[in-house]
Short mmCIF file of C-alpha atoms and ligand atoms in Angstrom, two decimals:
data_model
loop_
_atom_site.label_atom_id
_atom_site.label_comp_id
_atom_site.label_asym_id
_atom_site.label_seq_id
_atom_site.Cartn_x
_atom_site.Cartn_y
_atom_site.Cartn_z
CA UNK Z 1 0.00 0.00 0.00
CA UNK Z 2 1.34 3.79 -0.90
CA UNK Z 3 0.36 5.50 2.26
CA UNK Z 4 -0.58 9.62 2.19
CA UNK Z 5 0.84 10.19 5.52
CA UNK Z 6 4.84 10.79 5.55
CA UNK Z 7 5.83 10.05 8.62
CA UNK Z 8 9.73 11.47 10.24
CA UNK Z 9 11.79 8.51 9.48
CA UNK Z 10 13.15 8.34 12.52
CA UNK Z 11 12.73 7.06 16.12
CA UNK Z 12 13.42 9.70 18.86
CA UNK Z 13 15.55 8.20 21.57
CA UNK Z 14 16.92 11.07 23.38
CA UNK Z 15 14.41 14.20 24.60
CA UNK Z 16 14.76 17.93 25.31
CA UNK Z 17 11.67 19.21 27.05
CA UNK Z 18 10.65 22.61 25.69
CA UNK Z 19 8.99 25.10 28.57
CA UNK Z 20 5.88 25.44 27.71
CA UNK Z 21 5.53 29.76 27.99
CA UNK Z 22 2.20 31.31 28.13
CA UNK Z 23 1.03 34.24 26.50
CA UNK Z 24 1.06 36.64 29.42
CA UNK Z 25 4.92 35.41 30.32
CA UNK Z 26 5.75 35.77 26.60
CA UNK Z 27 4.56 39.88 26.78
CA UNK Z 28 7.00 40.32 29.50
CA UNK Z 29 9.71 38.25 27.20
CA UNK Z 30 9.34 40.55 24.68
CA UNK Z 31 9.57 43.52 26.35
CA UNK Z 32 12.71 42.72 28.42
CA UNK Z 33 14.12 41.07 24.82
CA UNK Z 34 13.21 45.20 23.41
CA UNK Z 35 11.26 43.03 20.76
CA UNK Z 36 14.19 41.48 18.96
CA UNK Z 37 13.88 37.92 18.82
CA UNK Z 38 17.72 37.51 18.44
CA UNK Z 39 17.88 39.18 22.32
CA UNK Z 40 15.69 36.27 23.23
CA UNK Z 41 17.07 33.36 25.58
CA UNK Z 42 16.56 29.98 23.40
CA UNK Z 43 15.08 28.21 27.17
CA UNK Z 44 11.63 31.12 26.11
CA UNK Z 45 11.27 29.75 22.20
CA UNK Z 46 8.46 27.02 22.13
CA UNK Z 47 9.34 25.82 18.43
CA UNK Z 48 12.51 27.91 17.12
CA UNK Z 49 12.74 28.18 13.81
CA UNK Z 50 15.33 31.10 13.82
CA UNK Z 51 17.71 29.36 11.36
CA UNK Z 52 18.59 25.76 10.32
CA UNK Z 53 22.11 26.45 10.48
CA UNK Z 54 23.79 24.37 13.00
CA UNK Z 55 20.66 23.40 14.37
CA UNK Z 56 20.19 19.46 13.39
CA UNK Z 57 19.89 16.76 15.80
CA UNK Z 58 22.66 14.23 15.30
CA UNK Z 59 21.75 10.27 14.57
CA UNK Z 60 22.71 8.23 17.05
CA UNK Z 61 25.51 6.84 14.39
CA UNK Z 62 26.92 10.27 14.96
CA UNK Z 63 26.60 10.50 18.34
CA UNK Z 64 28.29 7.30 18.47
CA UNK Z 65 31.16 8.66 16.26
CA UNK Z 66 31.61 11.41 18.75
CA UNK Z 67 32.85 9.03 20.58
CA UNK Z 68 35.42 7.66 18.45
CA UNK Z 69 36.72 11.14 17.85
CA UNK Z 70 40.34 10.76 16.96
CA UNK Z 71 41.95 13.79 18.95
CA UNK Z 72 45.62 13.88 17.40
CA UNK Z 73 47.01 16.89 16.21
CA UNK Z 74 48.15 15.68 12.98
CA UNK Z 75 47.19 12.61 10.64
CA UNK Z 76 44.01 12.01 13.16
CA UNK Z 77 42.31 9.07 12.07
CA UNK Z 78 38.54 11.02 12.07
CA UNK Z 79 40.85 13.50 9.52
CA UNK Z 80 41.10 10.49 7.27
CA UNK Z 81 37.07 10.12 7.47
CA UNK Z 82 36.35 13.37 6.69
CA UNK Z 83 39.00 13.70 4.01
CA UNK Z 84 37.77 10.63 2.29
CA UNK Z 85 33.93 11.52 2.40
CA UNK Z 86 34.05 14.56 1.20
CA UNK Z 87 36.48 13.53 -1.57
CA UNK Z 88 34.36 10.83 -2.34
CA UNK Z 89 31.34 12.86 -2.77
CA UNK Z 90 32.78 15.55 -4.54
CA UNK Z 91 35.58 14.16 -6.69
CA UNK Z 92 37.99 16.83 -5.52
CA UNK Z 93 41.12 15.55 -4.59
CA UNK Z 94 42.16 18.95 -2.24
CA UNK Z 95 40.23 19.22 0.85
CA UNK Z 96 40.66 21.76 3.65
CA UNK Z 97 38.83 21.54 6.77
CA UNK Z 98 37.33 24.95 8.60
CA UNK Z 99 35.52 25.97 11.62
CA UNK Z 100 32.39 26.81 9.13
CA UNK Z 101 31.88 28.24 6.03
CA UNK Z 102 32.61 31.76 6.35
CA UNK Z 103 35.89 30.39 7.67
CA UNK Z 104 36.46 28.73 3.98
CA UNK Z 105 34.93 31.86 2.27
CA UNK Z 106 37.46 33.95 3.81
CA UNK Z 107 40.77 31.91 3.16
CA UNK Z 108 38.88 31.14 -0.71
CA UNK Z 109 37.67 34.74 -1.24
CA UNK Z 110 40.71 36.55 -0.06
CA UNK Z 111 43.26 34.76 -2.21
CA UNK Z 112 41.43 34.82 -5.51
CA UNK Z 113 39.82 38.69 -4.52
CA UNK Z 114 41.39 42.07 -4.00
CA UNK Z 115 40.99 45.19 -5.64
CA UNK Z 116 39.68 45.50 -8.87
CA UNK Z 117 37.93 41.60 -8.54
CA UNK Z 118 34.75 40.93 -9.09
CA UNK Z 119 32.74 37.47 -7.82
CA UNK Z 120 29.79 36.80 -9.39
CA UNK Z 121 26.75 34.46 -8.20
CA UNK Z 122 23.52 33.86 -7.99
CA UNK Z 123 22.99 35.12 -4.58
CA UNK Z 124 25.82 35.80 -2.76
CA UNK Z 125 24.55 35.02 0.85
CA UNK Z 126 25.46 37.52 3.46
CA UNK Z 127 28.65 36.02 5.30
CA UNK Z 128 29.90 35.17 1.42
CA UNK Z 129 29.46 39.23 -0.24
CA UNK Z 130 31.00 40.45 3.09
CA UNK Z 131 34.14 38.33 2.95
CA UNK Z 132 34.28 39.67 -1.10
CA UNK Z 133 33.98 42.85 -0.06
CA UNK Z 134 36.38 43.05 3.32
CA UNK Z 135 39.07 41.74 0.79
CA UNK Z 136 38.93 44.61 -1.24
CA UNK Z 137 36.60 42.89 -4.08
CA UNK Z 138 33.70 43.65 -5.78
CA UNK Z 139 30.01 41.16 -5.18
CA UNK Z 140 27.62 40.83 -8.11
CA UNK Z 141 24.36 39.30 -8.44
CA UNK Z 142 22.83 37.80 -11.52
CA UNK Z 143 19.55 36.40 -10.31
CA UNK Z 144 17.35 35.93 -13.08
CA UNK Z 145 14.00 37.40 -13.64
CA UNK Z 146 11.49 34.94 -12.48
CA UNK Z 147 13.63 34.83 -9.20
CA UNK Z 148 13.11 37.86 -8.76
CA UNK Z 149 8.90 37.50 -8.54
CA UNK Z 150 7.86 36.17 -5.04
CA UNK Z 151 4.41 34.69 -5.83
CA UNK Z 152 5.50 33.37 -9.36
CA UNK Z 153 6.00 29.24 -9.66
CA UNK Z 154 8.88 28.42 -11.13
CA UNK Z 155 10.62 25.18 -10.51
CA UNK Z 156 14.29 26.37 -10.57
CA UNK Z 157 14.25 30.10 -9.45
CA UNK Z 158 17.76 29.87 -7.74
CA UNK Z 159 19.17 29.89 -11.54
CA UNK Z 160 21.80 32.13 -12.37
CA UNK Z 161 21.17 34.49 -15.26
CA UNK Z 162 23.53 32.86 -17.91
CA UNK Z 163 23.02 36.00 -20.34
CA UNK Z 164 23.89 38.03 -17.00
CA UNK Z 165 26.52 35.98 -15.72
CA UNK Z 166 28.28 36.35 -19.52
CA UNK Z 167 28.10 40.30 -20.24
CA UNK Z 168 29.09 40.94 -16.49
CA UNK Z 169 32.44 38.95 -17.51
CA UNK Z 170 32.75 40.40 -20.21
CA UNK Z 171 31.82 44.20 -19.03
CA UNK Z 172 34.69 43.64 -16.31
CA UNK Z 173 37.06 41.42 -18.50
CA UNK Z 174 37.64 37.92 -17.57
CA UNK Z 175 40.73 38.38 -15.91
CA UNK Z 176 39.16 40.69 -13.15
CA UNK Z 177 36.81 37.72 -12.25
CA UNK Z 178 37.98 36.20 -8.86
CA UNK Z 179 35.59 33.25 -9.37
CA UNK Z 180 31.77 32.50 -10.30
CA UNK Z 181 30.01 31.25 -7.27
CA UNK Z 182 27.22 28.64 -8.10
CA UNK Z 183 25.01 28.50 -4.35
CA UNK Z 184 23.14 25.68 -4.34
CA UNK Z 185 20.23 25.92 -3.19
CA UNK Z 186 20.42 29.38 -3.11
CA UNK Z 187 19.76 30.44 0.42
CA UNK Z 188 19.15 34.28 0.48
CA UNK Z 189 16.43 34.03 -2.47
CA UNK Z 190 14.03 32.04 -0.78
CA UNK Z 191 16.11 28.39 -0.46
CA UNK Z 192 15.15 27.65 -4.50
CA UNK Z 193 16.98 24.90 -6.57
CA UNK Z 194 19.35 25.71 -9.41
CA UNK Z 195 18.93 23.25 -12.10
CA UNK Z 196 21.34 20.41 -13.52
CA UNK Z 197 21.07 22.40 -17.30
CA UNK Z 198 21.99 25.40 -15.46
CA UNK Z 199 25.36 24.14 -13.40
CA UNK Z 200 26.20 23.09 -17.31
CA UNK Z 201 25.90 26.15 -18.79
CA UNK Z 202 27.78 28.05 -16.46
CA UNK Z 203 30.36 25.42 -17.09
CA UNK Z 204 30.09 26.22 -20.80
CA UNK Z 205 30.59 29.80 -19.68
CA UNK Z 206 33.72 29.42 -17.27
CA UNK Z 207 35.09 27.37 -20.01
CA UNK Z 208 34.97 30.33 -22.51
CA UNK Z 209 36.21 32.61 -20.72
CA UNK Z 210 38.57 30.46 -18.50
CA UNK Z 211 36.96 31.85 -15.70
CA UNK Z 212 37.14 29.45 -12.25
CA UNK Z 213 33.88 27.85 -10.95
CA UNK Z 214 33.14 27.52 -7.54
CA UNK Z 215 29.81 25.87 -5.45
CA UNK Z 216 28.58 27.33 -2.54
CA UNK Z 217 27.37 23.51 -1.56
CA UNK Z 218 25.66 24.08 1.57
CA UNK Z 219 21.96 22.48 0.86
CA UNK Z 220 23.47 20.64 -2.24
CA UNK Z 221 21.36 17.22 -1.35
CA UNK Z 222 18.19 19.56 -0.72
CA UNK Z 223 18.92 20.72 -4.57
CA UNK Z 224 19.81 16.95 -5.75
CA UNK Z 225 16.14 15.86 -4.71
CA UNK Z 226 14.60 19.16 -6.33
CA UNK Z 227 16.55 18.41 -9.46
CA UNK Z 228 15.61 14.59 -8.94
CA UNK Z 229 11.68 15.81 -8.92
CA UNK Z 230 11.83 18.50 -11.35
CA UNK Z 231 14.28 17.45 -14.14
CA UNK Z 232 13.00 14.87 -16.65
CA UNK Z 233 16.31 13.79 -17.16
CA UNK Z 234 17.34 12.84 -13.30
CA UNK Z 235 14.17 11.11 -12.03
CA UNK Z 236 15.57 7.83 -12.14
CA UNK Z 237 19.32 9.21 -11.31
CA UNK Z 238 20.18 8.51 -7.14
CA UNK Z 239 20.42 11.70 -4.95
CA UNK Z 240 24.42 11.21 -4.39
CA UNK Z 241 24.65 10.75 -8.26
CA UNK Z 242 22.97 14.14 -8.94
CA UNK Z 243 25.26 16.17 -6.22
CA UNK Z 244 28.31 14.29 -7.63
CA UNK Z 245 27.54 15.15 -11.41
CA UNK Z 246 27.74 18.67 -10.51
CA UNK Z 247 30.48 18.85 -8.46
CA UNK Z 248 32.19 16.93 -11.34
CA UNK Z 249 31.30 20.38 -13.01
CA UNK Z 250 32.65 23.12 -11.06
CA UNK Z 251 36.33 23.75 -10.15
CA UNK Z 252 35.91 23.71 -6.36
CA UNK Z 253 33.08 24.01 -3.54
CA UNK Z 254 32.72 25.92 -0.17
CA UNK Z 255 30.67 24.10 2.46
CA UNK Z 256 29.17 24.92 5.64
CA UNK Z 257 28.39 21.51 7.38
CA UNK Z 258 25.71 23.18 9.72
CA UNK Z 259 23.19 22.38 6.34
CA UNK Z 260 23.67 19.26 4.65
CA UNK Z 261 26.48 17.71 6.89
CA UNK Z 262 23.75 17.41 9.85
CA UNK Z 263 26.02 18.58 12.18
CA UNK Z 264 26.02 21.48 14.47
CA UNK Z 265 29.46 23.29 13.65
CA UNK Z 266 31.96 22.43 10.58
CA UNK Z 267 32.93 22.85 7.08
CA UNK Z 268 35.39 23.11 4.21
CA UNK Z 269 37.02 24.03 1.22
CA UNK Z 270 37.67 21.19 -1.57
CA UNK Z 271 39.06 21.91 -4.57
CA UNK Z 272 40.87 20.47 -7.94
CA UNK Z 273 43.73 22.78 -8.18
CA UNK Z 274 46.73 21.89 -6.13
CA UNK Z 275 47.94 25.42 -6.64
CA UNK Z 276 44.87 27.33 -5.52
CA UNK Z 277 45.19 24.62 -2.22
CA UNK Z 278 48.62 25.25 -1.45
CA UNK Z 279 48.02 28.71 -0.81
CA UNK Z 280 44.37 28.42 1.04
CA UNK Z 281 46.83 26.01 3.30
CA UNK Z 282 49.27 28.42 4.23
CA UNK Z 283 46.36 30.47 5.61
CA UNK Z 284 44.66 27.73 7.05
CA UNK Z 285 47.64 26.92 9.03
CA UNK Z 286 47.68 30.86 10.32
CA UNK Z 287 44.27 31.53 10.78
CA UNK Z 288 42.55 27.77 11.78
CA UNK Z 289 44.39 25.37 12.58
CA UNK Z 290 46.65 22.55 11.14
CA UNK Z 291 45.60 20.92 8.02
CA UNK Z 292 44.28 18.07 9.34
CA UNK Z 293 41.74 19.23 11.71
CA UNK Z 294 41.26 23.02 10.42
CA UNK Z 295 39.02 24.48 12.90
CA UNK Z 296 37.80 21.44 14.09
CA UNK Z 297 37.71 18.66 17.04
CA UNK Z 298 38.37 15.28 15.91
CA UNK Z 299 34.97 14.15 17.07
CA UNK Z 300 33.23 17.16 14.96
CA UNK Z 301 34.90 15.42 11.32
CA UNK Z 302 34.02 11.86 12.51
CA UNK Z 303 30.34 13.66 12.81
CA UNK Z 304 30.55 15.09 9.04
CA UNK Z 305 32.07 12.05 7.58
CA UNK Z 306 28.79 10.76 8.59
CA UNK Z 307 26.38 13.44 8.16
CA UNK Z 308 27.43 13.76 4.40
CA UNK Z 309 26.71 9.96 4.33
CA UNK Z 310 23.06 10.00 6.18
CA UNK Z 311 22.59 13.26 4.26
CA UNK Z 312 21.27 11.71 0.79
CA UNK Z 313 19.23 8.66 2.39
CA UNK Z 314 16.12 8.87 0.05
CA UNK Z 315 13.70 8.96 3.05
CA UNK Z 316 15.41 11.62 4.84
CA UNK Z 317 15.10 13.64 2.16
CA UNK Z 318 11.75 13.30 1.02
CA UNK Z 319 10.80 13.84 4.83
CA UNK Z 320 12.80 16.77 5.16
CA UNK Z 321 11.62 18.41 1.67
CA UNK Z 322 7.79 17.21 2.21
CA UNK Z 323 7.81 18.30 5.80
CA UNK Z 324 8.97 21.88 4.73
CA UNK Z 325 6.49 21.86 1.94
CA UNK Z 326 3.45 20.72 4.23
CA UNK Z 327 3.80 23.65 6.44
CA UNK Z 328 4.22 26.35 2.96
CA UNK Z 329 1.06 24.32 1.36
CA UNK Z 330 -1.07 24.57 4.47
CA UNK Z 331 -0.44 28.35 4.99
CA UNK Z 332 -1.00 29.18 1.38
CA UNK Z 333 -4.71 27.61 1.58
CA UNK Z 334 -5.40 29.10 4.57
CA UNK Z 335 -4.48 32.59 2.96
CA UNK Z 336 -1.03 33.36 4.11
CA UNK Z 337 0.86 35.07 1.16
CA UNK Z 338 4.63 33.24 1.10
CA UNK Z 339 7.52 32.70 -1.63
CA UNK Z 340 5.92 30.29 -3.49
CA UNK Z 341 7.53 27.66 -4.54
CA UNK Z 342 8.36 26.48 -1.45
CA UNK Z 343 11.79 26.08 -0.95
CA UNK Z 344 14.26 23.39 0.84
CA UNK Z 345 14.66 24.52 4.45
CA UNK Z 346 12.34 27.48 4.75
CA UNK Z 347 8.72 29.20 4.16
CA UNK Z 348 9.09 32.70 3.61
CA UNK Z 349 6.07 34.96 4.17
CA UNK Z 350 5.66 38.26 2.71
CA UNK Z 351 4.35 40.01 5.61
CA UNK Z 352 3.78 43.79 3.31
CA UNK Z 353 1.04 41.39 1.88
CA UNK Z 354 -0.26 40.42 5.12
CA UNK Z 355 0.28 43.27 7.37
CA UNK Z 356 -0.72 45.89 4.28
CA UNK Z 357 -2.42 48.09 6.78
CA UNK Z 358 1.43 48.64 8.48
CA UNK Z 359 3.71 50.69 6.68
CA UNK Z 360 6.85 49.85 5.48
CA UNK Z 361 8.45 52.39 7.96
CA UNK Z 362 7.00 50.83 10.77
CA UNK Z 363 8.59 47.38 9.81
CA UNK Z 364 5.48 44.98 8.73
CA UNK Z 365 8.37 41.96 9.09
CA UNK Z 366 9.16 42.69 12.36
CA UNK Z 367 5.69 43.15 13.47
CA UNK Z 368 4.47 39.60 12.63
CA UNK Z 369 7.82 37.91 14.10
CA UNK Z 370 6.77 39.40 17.46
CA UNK Z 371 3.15 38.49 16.61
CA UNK Z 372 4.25 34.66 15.79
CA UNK Z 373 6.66 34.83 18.88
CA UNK Z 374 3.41 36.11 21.39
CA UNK Z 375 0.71 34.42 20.12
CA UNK Z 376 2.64 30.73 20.26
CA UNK Z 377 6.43 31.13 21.23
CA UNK Z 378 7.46 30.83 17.92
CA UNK Z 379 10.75 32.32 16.63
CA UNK Z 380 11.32 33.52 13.03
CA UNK Z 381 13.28 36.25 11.67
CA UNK Z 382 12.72 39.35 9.95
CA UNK Z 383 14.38 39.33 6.57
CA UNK Z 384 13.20 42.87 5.46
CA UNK Z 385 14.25 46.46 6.14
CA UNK Z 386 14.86 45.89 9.67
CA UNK Z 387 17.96 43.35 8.07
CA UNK Z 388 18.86 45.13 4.58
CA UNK Z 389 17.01 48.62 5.42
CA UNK Z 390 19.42 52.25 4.47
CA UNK Z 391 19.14 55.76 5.31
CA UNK Z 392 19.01 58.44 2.69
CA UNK Z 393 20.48 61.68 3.55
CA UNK Z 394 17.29 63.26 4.95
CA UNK Z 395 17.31 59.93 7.07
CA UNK Z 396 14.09 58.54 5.38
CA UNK Z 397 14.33 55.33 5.01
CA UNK Z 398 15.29 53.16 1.53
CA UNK Z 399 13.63 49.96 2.64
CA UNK Z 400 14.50 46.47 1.86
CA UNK Z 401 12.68 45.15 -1.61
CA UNK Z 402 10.68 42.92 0.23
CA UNK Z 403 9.52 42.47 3.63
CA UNK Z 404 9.82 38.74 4.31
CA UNK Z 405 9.68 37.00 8.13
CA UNK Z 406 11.24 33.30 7.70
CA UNK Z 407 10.68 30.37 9.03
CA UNK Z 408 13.65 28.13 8.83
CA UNK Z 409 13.23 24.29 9.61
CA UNK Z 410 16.03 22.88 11.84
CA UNK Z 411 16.69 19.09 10.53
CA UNK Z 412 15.47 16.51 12.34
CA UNK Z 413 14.06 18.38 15.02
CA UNK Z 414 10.80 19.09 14.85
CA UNK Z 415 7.84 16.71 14.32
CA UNK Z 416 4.47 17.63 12.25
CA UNK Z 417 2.63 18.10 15.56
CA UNK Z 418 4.81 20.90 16.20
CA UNK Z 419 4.17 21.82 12.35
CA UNK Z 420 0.27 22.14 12.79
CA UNK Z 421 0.64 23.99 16.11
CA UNK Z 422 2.51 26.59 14.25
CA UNK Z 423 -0.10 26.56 11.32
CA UNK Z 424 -2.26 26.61 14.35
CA UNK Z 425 -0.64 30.27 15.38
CA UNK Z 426 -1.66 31.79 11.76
CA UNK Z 427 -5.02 31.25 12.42
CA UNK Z 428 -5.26 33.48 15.05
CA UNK Z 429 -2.31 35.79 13.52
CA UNK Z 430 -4.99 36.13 10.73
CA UNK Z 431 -7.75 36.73 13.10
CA UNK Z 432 -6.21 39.20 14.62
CA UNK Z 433 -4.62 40.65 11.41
CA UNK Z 434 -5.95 44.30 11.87
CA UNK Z 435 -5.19 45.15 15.45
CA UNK Z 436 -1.50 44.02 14.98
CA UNK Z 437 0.64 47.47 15.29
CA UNK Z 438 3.87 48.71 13.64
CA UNK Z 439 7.57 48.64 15.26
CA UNK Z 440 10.19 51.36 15.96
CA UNK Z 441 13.67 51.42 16.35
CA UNK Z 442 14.97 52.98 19.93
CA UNK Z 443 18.54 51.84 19.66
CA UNK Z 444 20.49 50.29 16.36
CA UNK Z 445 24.22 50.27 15.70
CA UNK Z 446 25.66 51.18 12.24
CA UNK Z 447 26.85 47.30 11.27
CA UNK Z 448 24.30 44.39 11.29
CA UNK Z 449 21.43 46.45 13.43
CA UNK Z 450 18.77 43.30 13.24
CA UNK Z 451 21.28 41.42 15.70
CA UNK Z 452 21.12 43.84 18.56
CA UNK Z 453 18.60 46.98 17.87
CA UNK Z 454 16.09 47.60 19.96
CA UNK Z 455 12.33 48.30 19.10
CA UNK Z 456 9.17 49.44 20.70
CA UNK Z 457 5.87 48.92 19.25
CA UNK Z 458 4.14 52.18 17.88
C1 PLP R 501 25.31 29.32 6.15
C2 PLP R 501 25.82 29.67 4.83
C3 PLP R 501 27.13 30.15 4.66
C4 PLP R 501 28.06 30.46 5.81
O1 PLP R 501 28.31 29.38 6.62
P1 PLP R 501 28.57 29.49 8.21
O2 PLP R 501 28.79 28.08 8.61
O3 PLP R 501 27.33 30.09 8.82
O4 PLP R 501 29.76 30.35 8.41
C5 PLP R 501 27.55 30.39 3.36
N1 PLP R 501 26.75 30.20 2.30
C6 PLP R 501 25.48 29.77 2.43
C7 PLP R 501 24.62 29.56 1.22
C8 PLP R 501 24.97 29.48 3.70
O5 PLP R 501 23.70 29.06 3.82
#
């Protein structure tokens, strides 16, 4: 029999009880947290869907790995493990371990960048654009159009714009690139799937221009099962197969293990050239660590060796895709606008759709994250003008092009239960739609505000 219900594959054998906040408590929360969820104690979050970045509960194969951590300084046996599986899965005979990826951005970034480079993507995701730009180098999008539309359906709008991606090269000459970055899926618009065709052409590209090729391969299983659903000619083709094809492609990849390696802290560079390694060492060695452990505890790369293996199980993934979808499906019908398609790890709802009767001065986003965060302890975050917003030099303010709140799914954390009580909460957010009011800003710092500004509601 084909059953409807999807059930986690999993068994739960070890518990962390969640305090179980009511509404009244949750006012006082807010206040003393000057309404910014990231000033928020985790111990007050009922279901915490902040980010799914480091966030995954470990298998008990993992857990049991921990405990085999090799702890050597050099040649560590859980170094061989890592090495091999993520030489194994990507073909790249050059790996380099780091704390996480930013850590690998930066040693990547800053040895191919510097001034007068320019790195070109289809997103570059926040901690990638600011380690291009701290080395001197210049950050360029080339999203294409139907990316760009929220409520259009599309079922690879993390494509990069091949037209774009070619007259940027050639507008800034091919020698000036410092790489293409490929970010699979791509995280910052909306978690959408870049297709097989299109990790070819920008092969075809690179080639032509003898440009390098890089993948940001944080959620690359989440795009192998997209690309496994949605390409005719993968449907048959196994989830490992797909990610290995297009790693075959590209020159190199950048991973942060907090995605797709199920684990809570790790990552790496890996890489073809032997040149472009031997430097990224030298600055491994300064900045992280030795090269056989990076950033890293033993017992962290025997986890990864064996997250990137659990990773691509066909029934993880179709839980973790189909468990992101249900909750995107269920608000759509009930008349919550969101990014549609749904993406891999998160539903994004456009709250200037859903809020229209707050302005986008008085931060719409921020407004239903508190909302979510009162009315059931739930914790998203803004992704609007409270994040991206600028002054002009009258000190209105430029906002953000959309105002989004997300709702990141951690992996393997949360059950459907905990799904439907947060479709649960939109009932009564929509209910209550109209007497929801807007947020200032008392205090914000000049770098990164959304981490530690403070707001009042109007
Ligand atoms: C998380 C992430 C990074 C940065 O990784 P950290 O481990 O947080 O430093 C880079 N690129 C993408 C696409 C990401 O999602």
């Amino acid at each position: 029999m084909q059953h409807k219900t999807i059930i986690e594959p999993f068994r739960i054998k070890m518990v962390e009880p969640i305090y179980m906040s009511t509404e009244k408590e949750r006012l006082n929360y807010l206040k003393e947290a000057k309404h910014n969820l990231f000033l928020l104690e985790s111990r007050k979050v009922i279901v915490d869907l902040l980010t799914d970045s480091g966030t995954t509960a470990m298998s008990a194969e993992q857990w049991a790995g921990i405990m085999r951590g090799d702890e050597s300084y050099a040649g560590a046996k859980s170094w061989e493990r890592m090495r091999d599986a993520v030489s194994e899965l990507t073909g790249y005979p050059h790996i380099i371990p780091t704390h996480q990826g930013r850590a690998g951005e930066s040693i990547l970034y800053s040895y191919l960048g510097g001034k007068g480079k320019v790195f070109i993507s289809n997103t570059h995701f926040d901690t990638t654009r600011a380690n291009i730009e701290y080395a001197g180098s210049t950050a360029i999008d080339c999203i294409t159009e139907e990316g760009m539309q929220p409520s259009l359906d599309h079922p690879f709008k993390g494509n990069i714009d091949i037209k774009k991606l070619e007259d940027t090269i050639i507008q800034y000459g091919a020698e000036n690139i410092g790489t293409v970055i490929l970010t699979v899926t791509n995280n910052s618009g909306g978690g959408q799937p870049v297709s097989m065709q299109n990790a070819k052409d920008v092969r075809t590209i690179c080639d032509k221009y003898n440009v390098l090729y890089i993948l940001d391969c944080c959620r690359i299983a989440e795009n192998a099962y997209f690309i496994a659903q949605r390409e005719e000619a993968y449907k048959n083709v196994s989830y490992k197969a797909i990610a290995q094809e297009m790693f075959a492609l590209a020159d190199g990849a950048v991973m942060s293990a907090k995605k797709d390696a199920l684990v809570n802290m790790g990552g790496f560079i890996a890489l073809k050239s032997k040149e472009i390694s031997n430097a990224c060492t030298t600055t491994l060695i300064i900045k992280e660590g030795f090269v056989t452990y990076g950033g890293l505890s033993g017992r962290d790369m025997e986890a990864i060796a064996i997250g990137l293996d659990e990773v691509f199980d066909k029934d993880y993934l179709h839980y973790r895709i189909t468990s992101t979808t249900y909750l995107g499906n269920k608000l759509l019908e009930m008349g919550v606008p969101i990014i549609r398609p749904v993406g891999g790890h998160a539903v994004y709802i456009d709250a200037k759709a859903l809020y229209n009767h707050i302005p986008v001065h008085e931060y719409p986003g921020q407004a239903l994250a508190c909302d979510l965060y009162l009315k059931g302890g739930i914790r998203g975050c803004e992704i609007g003008s409270v994040m991206f917003g600028k002054y002009d030099e009258n000190n209105n303010l430029i906002p953000a092009p959309m105002e989004l709140v997300r709702l990141a799914i951690p992996r393997r954390v949360y059950t459907q239960s905990h799904i439907d009580y947060v479709i649960e909460t939109f009932e009564e957010i929509l209910k209550e739609k109209q007497n929801s009011k807007g947020i200032k800003i008392t205090y914000e710092p000049k770098f990164l505000r959304h981490f530690t500004a403070n707001f009042e509601r109007v």
